[in-house]
Tab-separated table of C-alpha atoms in Angstrom:
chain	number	residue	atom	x	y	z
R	175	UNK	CA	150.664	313.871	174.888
R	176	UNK	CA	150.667	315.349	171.443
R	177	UNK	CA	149.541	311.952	170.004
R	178	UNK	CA	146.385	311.976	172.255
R	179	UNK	CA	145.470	315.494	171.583
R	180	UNK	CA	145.708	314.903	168.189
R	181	UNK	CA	143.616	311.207	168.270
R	182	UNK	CA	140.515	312.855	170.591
R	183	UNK	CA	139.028	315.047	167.463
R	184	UNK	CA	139.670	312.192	165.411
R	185	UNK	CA	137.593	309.537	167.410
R	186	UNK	CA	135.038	311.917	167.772
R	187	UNK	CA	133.058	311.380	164.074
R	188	UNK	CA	132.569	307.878	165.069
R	189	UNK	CA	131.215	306.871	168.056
R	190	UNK	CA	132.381	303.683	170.048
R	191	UNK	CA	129.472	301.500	170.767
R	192	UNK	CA	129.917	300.575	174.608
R	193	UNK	CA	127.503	298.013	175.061
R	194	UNK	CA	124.585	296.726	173.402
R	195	UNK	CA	122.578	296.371	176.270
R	196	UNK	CA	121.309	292.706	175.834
R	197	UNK	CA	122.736	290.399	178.057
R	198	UNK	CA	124.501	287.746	175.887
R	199	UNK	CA	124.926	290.230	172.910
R	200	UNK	CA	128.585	291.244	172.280
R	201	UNK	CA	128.926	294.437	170.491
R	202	UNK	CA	130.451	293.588	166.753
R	203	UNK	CA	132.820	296.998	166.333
R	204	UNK	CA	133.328	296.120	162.042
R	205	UNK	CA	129.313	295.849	162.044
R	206	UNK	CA	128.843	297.898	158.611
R	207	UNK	CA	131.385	295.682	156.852
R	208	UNK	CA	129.573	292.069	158.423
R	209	UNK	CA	126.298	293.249	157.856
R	210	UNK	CA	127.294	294.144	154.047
R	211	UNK	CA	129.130	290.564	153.522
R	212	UNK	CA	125.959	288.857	155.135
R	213	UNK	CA	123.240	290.444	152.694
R	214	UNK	CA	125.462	290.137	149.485
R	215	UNK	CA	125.666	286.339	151.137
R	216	UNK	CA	121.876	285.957	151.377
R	217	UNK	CA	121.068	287.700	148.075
R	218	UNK	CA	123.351	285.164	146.454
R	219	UNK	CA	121.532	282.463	148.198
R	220	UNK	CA	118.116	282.851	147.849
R	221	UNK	CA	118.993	282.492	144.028
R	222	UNK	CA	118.367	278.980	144.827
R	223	UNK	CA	114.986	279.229	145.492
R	224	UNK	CA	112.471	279.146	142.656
R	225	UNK	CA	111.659	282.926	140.744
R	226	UNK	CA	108.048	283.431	141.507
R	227	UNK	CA	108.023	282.449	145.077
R	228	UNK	CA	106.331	284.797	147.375
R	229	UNK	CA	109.285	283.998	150.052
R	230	UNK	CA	112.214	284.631	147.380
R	231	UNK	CA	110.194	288.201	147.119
R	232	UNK	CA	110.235	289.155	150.050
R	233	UNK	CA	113.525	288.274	150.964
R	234	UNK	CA	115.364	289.866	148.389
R	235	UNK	CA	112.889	293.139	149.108
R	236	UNK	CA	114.042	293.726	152.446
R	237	UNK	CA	117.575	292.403	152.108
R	238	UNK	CA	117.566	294.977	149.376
R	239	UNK	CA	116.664	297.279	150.967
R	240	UNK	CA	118.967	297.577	154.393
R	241	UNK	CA	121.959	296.494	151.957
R	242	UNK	CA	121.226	299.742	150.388
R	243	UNK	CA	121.180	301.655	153.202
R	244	UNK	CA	124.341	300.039	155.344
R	245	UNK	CA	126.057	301.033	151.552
R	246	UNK	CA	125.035	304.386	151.611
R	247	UNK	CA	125.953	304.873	155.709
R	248	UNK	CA	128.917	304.677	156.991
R	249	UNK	CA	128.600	304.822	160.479
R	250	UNK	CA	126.529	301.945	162.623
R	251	UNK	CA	124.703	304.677	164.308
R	252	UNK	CA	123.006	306.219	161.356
R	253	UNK	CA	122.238	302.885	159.724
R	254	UNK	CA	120.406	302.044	162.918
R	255	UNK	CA	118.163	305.054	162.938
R	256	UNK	CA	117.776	304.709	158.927
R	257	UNK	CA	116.625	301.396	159.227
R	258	UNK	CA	114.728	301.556	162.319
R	259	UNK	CA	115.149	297.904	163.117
R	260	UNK	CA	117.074	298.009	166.368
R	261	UNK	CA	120.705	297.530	166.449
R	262	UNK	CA	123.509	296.066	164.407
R	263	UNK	CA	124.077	293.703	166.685
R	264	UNK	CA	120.354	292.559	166.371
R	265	UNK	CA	120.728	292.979	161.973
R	266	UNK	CA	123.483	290.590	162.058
R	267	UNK	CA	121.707	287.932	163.847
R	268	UNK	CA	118.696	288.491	161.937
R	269	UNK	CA	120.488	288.258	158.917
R	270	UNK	CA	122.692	284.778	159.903
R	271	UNK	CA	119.355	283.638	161.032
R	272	UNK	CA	118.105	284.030	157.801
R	273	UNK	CA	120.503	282.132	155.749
R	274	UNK	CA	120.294	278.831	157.796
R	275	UNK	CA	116.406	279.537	157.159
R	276	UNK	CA	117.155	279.755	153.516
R	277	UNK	CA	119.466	276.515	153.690
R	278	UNK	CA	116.455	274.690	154.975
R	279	UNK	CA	114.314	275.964	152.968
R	280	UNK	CA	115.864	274.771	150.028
R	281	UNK	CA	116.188	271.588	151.714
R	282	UNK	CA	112.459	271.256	152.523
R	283	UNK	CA	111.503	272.907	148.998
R	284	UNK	CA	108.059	274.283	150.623
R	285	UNK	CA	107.404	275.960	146.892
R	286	UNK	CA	104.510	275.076	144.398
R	287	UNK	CA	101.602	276.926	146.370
R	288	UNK	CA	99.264	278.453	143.739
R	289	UNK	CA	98.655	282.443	144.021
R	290	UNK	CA	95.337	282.452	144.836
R	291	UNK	CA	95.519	279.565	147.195
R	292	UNK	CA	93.740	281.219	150.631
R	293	UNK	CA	93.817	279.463	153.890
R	294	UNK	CA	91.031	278.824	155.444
R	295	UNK	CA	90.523	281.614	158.078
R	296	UNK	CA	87.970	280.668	160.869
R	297	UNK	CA	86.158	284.202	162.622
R	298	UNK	CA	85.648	283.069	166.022
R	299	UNK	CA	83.893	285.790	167.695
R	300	UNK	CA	82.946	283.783	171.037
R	301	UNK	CA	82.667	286.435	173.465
R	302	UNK	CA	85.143	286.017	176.272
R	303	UNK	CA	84.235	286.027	180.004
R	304	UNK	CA	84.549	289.205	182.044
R	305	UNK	CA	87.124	287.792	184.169
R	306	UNK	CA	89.727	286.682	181.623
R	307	UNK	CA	92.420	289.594	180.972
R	308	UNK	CA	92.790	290.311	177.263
R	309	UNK	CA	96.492	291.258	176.467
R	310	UNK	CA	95.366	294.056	175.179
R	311	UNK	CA	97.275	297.682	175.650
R	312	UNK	CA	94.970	300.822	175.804
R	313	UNK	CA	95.200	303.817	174.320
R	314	UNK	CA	98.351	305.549	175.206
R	315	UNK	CA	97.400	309.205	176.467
R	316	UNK	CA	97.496	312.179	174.917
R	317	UNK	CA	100.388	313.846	176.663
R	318	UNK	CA	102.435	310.929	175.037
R	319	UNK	CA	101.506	312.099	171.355
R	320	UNK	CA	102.273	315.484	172.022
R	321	UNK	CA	105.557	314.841	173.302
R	322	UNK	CA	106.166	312.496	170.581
R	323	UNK	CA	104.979	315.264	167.645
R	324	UNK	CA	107.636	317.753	169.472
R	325	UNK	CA	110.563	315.282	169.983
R	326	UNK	CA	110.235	314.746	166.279
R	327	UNK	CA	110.589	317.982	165.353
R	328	UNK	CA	112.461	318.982	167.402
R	329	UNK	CA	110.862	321.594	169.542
R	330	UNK	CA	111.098	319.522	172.983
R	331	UNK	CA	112.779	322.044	175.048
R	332	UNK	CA	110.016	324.337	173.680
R	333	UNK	CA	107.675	322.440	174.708
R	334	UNK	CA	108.837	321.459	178.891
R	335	UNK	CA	109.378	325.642	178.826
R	336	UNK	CA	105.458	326.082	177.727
R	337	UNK	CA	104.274	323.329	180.099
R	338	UNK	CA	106.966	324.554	183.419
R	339	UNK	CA	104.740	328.276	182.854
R	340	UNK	CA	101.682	326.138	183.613
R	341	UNK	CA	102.561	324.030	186.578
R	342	UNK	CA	105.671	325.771	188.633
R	343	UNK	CA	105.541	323.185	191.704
R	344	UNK	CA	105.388	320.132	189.436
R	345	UNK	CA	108.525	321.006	187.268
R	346	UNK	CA	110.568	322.366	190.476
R	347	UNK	CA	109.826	319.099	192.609
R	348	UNK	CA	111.008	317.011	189.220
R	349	UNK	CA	113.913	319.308	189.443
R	350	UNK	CA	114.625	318.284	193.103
R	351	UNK	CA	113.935	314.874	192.310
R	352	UNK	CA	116.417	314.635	189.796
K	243	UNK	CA	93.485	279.306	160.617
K	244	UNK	CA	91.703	280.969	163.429
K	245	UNK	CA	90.859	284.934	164.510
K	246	UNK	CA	89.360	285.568	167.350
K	247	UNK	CA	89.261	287.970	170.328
K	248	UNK	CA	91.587	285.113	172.739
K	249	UNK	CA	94.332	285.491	169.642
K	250	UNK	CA	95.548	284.404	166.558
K	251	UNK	CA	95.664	280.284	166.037
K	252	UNK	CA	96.805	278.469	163.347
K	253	UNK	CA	96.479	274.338	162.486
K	254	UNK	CA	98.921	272.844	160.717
K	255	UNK	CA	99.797	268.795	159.079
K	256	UNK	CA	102.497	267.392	161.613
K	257	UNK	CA	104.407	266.922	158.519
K	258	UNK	CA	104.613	270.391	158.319
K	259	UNK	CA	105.093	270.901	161.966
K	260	UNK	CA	108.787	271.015	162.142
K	261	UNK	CA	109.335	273.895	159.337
K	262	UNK	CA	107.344	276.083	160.144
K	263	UNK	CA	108.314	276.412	164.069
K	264	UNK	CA	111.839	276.713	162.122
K	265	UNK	CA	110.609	279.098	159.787
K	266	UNK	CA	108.975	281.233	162.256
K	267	UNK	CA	112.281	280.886	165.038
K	268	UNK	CA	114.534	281.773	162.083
K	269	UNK	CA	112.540	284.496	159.205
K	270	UNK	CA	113.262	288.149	160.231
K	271	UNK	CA	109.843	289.219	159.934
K	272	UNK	CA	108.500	286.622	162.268
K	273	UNK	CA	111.062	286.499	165.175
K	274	UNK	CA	109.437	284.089	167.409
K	275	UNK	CA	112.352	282.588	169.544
K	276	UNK	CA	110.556	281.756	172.309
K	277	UNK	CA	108.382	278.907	172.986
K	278	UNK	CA	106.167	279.568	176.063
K	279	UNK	CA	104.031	275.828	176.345
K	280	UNK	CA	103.376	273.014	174.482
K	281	UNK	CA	100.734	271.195	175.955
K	282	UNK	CA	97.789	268.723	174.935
K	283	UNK	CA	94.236	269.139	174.362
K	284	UNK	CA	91.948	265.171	173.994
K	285	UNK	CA	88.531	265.472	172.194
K	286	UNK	CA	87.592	261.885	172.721
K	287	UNK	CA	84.909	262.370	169.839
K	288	UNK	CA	87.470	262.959	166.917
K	289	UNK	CA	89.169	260.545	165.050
K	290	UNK	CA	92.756	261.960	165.870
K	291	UNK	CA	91.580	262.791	169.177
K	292	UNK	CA	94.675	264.593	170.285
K	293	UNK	CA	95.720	267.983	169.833
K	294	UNK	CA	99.391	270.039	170.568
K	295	UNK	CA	99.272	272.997	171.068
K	296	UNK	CA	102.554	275.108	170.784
K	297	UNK	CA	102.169	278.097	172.212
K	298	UNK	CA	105.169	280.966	170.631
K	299	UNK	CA	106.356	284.286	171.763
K	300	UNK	CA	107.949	286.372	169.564
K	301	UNK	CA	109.764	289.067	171.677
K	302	UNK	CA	111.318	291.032	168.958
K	303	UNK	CA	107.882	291.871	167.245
K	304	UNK	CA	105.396	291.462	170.677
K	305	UNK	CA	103.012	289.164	169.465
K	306	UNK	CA	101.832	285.316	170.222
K	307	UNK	CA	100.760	282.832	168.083
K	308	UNK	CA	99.344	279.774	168.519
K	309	UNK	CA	100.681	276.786	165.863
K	310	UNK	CA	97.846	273.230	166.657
K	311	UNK	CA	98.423	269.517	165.321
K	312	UNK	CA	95.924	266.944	165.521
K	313	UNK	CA	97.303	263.374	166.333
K	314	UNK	CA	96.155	259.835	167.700
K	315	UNK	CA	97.371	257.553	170.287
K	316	UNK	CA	99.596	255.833	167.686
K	317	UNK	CA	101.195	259.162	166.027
K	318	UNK	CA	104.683	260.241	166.147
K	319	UNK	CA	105.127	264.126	166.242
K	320	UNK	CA	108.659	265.736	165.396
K	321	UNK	CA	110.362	266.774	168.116
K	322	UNK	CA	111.020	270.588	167.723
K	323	UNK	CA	114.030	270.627	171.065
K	324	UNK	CA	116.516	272.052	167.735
K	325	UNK	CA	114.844	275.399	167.785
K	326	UNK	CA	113.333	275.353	171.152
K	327	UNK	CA	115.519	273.591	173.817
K	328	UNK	CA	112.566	274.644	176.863
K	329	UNK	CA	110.493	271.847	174.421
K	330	UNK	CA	112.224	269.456	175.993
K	331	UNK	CA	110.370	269.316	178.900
K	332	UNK	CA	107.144	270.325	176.792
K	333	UNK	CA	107.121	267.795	175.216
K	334	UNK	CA	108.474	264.946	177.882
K	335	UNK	CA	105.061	266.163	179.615
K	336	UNK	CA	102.887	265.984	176.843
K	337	UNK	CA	104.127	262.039	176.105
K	338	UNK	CA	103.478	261.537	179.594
K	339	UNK	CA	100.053	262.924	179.912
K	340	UNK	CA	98.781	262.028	177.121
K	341	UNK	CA	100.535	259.489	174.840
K	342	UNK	CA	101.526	261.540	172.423
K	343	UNK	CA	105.129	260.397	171.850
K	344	UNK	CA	108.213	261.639	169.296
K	345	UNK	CA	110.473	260.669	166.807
K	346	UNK	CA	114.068	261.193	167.725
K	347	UNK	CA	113.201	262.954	170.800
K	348	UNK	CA	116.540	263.463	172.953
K	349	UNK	CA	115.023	262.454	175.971
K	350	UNK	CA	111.691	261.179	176.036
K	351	UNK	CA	110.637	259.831	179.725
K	352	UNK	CA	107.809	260.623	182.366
K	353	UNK	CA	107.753	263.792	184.418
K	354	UNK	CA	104.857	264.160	186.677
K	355	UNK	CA	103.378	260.925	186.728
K	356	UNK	CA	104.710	258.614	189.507
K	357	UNK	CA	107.769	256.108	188.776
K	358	UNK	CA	106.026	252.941	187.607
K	359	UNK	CA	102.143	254.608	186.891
K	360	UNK	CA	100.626	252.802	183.901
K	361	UNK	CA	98.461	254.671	181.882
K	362	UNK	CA	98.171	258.745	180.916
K	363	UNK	CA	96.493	260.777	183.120
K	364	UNK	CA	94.845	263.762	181.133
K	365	UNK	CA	93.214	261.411	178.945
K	366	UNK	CA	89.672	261.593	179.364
K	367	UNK	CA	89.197	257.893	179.948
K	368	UNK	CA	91.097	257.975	182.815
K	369	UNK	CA	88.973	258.723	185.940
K	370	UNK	CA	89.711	261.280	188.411
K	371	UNK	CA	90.557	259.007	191.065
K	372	UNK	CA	92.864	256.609	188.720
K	373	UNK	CA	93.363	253.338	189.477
K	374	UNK	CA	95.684	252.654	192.190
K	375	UNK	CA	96.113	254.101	195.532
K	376	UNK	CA	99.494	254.068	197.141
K	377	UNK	CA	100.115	253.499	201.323
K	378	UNK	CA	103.233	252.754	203.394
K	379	UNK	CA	102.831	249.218	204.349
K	380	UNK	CA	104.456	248.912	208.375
K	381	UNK	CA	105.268	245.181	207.462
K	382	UNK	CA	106.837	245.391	204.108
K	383	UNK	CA	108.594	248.682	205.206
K	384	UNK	CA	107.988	250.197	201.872
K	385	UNK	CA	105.041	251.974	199.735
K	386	UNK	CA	102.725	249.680	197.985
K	387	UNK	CA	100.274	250.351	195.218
K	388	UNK	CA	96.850	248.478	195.600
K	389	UNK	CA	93.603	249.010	193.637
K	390	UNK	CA	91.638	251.901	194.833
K	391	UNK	CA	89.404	251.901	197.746
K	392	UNK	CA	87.400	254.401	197.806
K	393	UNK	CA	85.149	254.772	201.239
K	394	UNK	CA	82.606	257.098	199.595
K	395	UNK	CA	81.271	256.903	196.944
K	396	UNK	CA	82.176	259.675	194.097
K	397	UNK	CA	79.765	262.259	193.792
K	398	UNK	CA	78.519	263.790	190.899
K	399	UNK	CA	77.448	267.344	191.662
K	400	UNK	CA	75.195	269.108	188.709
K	401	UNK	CA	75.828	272.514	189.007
K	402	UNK	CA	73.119	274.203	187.315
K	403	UNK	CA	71.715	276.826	189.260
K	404	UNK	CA	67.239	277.066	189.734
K	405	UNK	CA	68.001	280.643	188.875
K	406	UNK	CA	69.195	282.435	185.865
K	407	UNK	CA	72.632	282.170	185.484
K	408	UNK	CA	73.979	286.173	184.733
K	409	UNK	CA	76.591	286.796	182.570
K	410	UNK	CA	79.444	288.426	185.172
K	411	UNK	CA	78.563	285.745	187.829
């Protein structure tokens, strides 16, 4: 009884990842440490590929970059809101995906491409008819960048007080709903 | 490499086919694991008068892409079932509508055309009828495939309109 009284503060600064909520996606508990091994990995690998290629760049920027930060936090939570790239879970298959890319890669040696080499990129403005739907979202409304602006800084509570003073009924049925 | 309003398209070599559908399944900037159609396109006019057309989804980033390859009758495209398995099928139906077959290809056989149906359907040379008709034959107790008969004759209708044709009709 003691033990567990003792063991509840203590589980408390880091908190257990239940589920990742993608079917098929286990939840790695040692993510920080896998995640670490796997970009020192890939950063080792890519050494392979020739110095001024524009994929060897970019690689090494952004593996850089989230090695940096899953050094500097500790916790899986943090990291995933530093790096805003979705979850561990996600990283680490990212980043395994990206070293069998780089084993191919060296295997298929796709290097050599002059800088100012540009592909030839066709315009094609043919209009398209009426009745075809263009996958095209629309503006998102206004309500949804004021929220936004408060839930950043933090004034959201401020801000369902202001708008409950304007519309009683509306906030006491969503009240009832809930 | 193509822009337009319908979407982003971009022709490749089909030497180059195979990498970059790898590259773009495996590079964490371009997570496109999913591979929504491959299908066929015949321009009778070109020289390599076929063209695939892999159609991607990349869930992780939202977006679609469009990867083409010209080829003939007599070209061999990669098979690309290693990072897409759904190609498979894809593919299977692209060899049997067109003739466009593959190298290595796990399981390369006919899919919607009938068992024993010579030739490839969505080729343009192929009329709309085809070639054979099938009928159960009392006698033999089994279907048999005969040259067409048709009892009307195939009519061409010309659908220009006498008036002016408006732009939301």
């Amino acid at each position: 009884m003691f033990l567990r009284r003792v063991a509840r503060p203590l589980m408390m600064m880091a908190r257990v990842k239940e589920t990742t909520g993608i079917v098929g996606l286990d939840v790695v508990p040692n993510a920080r440490e896998v995640l670490i091994g796997l970009y020192t990995k890939t950063l080792d690998e890519i050494k392979a590929v020739p110095e001024d290629e524009g994929y060897r760049k970019a690689v090494e920027s952004f593996t850089r970059h989230r090695l940096k930060v899953c050094q500097e936090e500790d916790d899986w939570e943090a990291i995933e809101k530093k790096l805003g790239c979705g979850q561990v879970e996600e990283l680490i298959e990212e980043a395994q995906d990206e070293l069998k890319l780089i084993g191919h890669m060296n295997e298929w040696k796709p290097w050599g491409i002059p800088d100012d080499y540009e592909c030839e990129v066709i315009e094609n403005d043919a209009p398209v008819p009426k009745h075809i739907p263009l996958h095209r979202p629309g503006p998102l409304p206004e309500e949804f960048y004021k929220t936004l602006e408060a839930v950043e800084t933090g004034t959201l509570k401020q801000a369902i007080s202001a708008s409950e003073k304007d519309d009683p009924a509306i906030a006491s049925g969503e009240s009832q709903a809930k | 490499m193509e822009r337009s309003e319908h979407g982003n398209r971009s022709d490749t070599n089909t030497d180059y086919l195979f990498p970059l559908l790898c590259f773009l399944k495996l590079h964490t900037y371009t997570r496109v694991q999913v591979s929504i159609d491959i299908c066929g396109v015949d321009y009778p006019s070109r020289k390599r008068r076929f063209e695939v057309v892999y159609n991607l989804l990349s869930t992780r980033y939202n977006s679609r892409i469009r990867v083409q390859t010209s080829a003939d009758e007599v070209t061999r495209i990669s098979p690309v079932v290693s990072p897409f398995p759904s190609a498979g099928r894809w593919e299977r139906e692209v060899w049997d509508m067109f003739g466009v077959s593959s190298i290595n290809h796990p399981d390369l056989r006919r899919i919607s055309t009938d068992y024993g149906f010579e030739g490839h359907p969505l080729r343009k040379d192929l009329p709309l009828s085809g070639y054979v008709e099938v009928r159960y034959d009392d006698p033999e107790k089994r279907v048999v495939s005969e040259p067409i008969e048709m009892t009307q004759e195939f009519r061409y209708f010309d659908f220009a309109s006498p008036w002016e044709q408006r732009s939301d009709g």
